[in-house]
PDB file of C-alpha atoms in Angstrom:
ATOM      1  CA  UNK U   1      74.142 -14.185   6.076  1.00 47.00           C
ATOM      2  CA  UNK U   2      77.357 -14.994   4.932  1.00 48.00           C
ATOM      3  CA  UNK U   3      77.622 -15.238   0.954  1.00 50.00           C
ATOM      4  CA  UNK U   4      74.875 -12.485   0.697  1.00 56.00           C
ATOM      5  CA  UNK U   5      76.369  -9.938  -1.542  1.00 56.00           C
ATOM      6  CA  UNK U   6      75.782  -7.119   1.234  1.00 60.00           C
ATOM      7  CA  UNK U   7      78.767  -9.191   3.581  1.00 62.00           C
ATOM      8  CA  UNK U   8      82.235  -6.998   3.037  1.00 71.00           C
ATOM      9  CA  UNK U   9      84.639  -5.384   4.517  1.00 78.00           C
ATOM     10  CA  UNK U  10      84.249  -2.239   5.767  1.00 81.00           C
ATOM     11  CA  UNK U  11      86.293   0.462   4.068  1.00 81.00           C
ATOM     12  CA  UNK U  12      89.598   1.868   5.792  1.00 85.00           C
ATOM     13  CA  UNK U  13      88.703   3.801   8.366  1.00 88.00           C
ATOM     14  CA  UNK U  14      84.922   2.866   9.031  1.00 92.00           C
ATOM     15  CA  UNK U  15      84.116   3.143  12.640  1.00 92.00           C
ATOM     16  CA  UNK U  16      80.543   2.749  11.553  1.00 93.00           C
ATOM     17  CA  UNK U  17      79.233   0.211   9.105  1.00 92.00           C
ATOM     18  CA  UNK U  18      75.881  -1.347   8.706  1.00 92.00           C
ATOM     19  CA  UNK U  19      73.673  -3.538   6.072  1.00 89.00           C
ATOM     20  CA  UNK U  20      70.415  -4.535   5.785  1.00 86.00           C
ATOM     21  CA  UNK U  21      69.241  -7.691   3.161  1.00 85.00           C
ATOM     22  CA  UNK U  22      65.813  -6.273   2.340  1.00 81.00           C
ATOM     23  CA  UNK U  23      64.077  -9.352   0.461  1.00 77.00           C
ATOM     24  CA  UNK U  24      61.180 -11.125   1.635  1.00 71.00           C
ATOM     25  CA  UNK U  25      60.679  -7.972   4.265  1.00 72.00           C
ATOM     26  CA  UNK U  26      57.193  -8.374   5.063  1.00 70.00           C
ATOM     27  CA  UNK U  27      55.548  -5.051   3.786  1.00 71.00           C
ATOM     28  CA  UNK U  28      54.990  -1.686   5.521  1.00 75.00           C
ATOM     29  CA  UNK U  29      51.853   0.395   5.852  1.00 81.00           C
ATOM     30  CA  UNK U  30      53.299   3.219   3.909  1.00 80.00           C
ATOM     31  CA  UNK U  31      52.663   2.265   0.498  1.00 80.00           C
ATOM     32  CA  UNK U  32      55.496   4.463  -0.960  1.00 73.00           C
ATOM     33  CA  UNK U  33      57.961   3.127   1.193  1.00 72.00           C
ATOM     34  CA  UNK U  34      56.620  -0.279   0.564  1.00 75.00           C
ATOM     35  CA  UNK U  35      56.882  -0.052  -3.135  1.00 74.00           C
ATOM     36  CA  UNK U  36      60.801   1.197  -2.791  1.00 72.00           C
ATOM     37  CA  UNK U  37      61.517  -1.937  -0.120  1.00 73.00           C
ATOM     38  CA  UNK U  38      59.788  -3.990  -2.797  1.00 77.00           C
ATOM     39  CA  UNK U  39      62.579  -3.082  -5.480  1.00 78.00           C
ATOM     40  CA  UNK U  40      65.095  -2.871  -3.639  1.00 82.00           C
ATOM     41  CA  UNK U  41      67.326  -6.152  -2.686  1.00 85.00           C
ATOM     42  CA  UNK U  42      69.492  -4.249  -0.166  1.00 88.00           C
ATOM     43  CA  UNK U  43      71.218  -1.421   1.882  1.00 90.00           C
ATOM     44  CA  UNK U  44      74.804  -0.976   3.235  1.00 92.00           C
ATOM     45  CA  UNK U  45      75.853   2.312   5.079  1.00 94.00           C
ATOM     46  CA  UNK U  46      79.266   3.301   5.936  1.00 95.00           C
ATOM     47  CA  UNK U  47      80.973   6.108   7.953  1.00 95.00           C
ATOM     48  CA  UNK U  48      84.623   6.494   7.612  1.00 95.00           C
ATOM     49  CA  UNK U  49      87.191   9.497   8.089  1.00 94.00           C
ATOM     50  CA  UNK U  50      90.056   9.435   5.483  1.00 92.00           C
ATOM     51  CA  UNK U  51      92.843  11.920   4.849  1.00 92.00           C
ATOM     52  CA  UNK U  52      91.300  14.687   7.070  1.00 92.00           C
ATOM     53  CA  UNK U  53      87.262  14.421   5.851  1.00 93.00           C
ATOM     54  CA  UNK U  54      84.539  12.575   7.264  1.00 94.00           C
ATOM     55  CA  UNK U  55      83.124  10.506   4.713  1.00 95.00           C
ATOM     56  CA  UNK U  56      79.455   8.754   5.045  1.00 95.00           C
ATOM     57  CA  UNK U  57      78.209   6.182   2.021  1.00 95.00           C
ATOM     58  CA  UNK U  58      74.843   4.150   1.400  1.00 94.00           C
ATOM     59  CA  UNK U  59      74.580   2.010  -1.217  1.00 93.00           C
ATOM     60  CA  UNK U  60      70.704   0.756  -1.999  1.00 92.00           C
ATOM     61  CA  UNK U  61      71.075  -2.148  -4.419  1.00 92.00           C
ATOM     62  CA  UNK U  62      68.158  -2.388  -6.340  1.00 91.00           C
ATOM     63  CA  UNK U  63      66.715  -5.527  -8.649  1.00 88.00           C
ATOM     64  CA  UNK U  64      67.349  -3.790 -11.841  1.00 91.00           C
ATOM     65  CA  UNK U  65      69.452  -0.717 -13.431  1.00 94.00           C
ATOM     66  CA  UNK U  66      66.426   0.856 -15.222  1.00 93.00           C
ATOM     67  CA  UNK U  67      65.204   1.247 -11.092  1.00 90.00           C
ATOM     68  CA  UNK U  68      68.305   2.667 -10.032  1.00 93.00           C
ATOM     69  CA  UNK U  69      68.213   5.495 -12.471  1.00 94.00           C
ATOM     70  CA  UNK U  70      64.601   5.985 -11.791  1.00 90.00           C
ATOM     71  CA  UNK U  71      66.060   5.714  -8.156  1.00 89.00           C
ATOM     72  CA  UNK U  72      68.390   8.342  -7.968  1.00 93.00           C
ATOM     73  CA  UNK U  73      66.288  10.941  -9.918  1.00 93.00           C
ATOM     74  CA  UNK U  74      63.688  10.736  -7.208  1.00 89.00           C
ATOM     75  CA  UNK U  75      66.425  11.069  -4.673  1.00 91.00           C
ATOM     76  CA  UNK U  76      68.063  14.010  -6.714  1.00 94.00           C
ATOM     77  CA  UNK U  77      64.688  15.586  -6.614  1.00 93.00           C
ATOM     78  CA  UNK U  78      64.266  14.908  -3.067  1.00 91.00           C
ATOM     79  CA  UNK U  79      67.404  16.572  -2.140  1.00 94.00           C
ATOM     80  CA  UNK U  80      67.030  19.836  -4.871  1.00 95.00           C
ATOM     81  CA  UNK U  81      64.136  20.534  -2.802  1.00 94.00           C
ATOM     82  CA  UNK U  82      65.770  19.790   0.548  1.00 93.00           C
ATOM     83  CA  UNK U  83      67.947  22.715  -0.377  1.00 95.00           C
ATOM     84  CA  UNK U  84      65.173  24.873  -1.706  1.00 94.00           C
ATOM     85  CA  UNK U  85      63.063  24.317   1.889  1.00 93.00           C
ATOM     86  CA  UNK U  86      66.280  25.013   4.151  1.00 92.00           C
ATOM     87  CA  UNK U  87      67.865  27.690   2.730  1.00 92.00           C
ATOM     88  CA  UNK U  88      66.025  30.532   4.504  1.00 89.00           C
ATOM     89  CA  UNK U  89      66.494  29.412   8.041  1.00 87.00           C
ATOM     90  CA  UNK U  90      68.515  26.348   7.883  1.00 89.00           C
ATOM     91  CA  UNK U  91      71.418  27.770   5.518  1.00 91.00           C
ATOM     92  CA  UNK U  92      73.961  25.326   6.918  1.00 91.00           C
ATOM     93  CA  UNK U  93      72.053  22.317   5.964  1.00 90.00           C
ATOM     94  CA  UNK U  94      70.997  23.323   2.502  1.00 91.00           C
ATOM     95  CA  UNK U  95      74.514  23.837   2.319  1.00 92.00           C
ATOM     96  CA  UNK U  96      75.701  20.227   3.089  1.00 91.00           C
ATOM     97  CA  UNK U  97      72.726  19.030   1.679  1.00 93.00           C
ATOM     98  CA  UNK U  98      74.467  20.444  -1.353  1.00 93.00           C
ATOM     99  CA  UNK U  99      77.683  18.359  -0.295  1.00 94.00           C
ATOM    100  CA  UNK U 100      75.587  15.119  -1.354  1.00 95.00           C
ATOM    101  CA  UNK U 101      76.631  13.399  -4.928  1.00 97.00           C
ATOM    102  CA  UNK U 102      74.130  10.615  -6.060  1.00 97.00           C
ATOM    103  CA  UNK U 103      75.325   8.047  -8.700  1.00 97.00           C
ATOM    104  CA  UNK U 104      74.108   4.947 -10.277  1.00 97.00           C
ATOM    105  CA  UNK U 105      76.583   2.056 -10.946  1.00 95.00           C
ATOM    106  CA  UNK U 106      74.555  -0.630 -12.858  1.00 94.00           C
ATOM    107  CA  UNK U 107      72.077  -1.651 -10.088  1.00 94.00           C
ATOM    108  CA  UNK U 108      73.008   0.514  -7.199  1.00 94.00           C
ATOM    109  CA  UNK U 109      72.094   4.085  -6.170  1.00 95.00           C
ATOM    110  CA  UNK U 110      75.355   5.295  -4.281  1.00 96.00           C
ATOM    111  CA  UNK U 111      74.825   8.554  -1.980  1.00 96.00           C
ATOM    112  CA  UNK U 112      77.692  10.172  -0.644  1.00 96.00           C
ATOM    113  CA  UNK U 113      78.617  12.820   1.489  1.00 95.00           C
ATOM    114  CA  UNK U 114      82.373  14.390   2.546  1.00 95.00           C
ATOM    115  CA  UNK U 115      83.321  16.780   5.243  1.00 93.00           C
ATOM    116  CA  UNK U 116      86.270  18.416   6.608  1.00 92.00           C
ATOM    117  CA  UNK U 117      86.716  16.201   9.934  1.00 89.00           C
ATOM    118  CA  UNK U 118      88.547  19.411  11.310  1.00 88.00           C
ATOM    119  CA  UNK U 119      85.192  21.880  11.100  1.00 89.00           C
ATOM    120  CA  UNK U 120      82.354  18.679  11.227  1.00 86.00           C
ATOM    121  CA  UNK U 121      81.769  19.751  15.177  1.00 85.00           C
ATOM    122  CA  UNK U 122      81.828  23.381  14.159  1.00 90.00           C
ATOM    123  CA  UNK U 123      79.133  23.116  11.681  1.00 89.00           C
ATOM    124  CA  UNK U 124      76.833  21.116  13.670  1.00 88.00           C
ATOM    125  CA  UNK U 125      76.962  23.182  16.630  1.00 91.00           C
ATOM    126  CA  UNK U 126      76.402  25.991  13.288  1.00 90.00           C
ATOM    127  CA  UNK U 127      73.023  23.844  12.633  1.00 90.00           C
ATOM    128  CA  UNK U 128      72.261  23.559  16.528  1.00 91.00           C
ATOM    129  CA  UNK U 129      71.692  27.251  16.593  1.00 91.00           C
ATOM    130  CA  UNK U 130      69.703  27.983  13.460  1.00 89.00           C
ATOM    131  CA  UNK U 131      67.188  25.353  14.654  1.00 88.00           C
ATOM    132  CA  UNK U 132      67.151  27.597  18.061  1.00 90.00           C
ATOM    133  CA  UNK U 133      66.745  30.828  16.140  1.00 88.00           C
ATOM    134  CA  UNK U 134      64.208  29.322  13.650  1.00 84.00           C
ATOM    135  CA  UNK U 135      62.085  27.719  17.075  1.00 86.00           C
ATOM    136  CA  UNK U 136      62.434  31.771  18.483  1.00 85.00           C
ATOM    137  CA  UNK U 137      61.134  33.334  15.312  1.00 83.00           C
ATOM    138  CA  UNK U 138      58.001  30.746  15.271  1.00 78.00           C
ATOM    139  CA  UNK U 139      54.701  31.767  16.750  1.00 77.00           C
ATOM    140  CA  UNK U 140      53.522  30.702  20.096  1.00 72.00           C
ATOM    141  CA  UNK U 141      51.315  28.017  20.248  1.00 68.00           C
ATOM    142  CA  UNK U 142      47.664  28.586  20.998  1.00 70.00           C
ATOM    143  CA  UNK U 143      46.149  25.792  23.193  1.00 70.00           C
ATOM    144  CA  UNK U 144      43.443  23.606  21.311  1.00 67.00           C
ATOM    145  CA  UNK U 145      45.057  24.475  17.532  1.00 63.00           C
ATOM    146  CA  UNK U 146      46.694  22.136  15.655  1.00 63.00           C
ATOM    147  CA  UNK U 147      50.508  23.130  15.366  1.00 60.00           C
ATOM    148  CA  UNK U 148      51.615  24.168  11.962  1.00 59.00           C
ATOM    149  CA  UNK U 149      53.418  22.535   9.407  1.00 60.00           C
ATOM    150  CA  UNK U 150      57.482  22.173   9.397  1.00 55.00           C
ATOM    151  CA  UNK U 151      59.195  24.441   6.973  1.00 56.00           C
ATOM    152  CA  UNK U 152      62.646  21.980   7.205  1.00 52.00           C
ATOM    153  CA  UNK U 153      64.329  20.597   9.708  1.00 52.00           C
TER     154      UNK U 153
END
């Protein structure tokens, strides 16, 4: 709506921008994710490429500042063990996992992640083949058994 706070101008050189005004969203049946929506007023996402680097920013505007540092420590914990759970057979993406600062400014958790536009192909089609070599190393499944749990992506 225009005057909502989440209403701006892109960055230079978005070619993808989005936001989402998350009050009075009716709740979810996750209750974790339903507490988060709860605090949070609202979401922008942007995906830009400036002087040579693919840049990609989220900015989750919560109701208060003591929330956004609570916030981001969750989401710093959340990535240290992202890293921890890919490194064995997903090394690219614990690496760029890595690439991911979190700050707070006052109310907002601010997630952001930079690339060398050059290599960003490159290291996905890096990532496409360690999920094919992690799929060959897993065991065959045996009709009539649950399959097992995910060790990453």
């Amino acid at each position: 709506t225009a005057g909502s706070a989440l209403v701006k101008t892109p960055e230079k050189g978005a070619f993808l921008y989005g936001a989402v005004d998350l009050n009075g969203i009716p709740q979810v049946a996750d209750k974790n994710l339903s507490q988060l929506l709860s605090n949070a007023a609202g979401i922008t996402m942007c995906a830009a490429e400036r002087e040579g680097k693919v840049i990609a920013t989220v900015h989750l505007n919560t109701k208060n500042a003591e929330l956004a540092t609570q916030l981001k420590k969750m989401i710093d914990g959340v990535k240290a063990f992202g890293e921890l759970a890919t490194k064995a057979e997903h090394p690219t993406v614990s690496d760029l996992l890595g690439k991911v600062q979190v700050s707070v400014d006052e109310t907002s958790v601010i997630g952001t992640f930079e690339h060398d536009s050059k290599t960003i192909l490159q290291t996905l089609q890096k990532i496409d083949e360690e999920n094919k070599s992690a799929a060959r190393k897993a065991p065959p499944a045996v009709p009539g058994t649950p399959a097992p749990a995910s060790k990453g992506l």
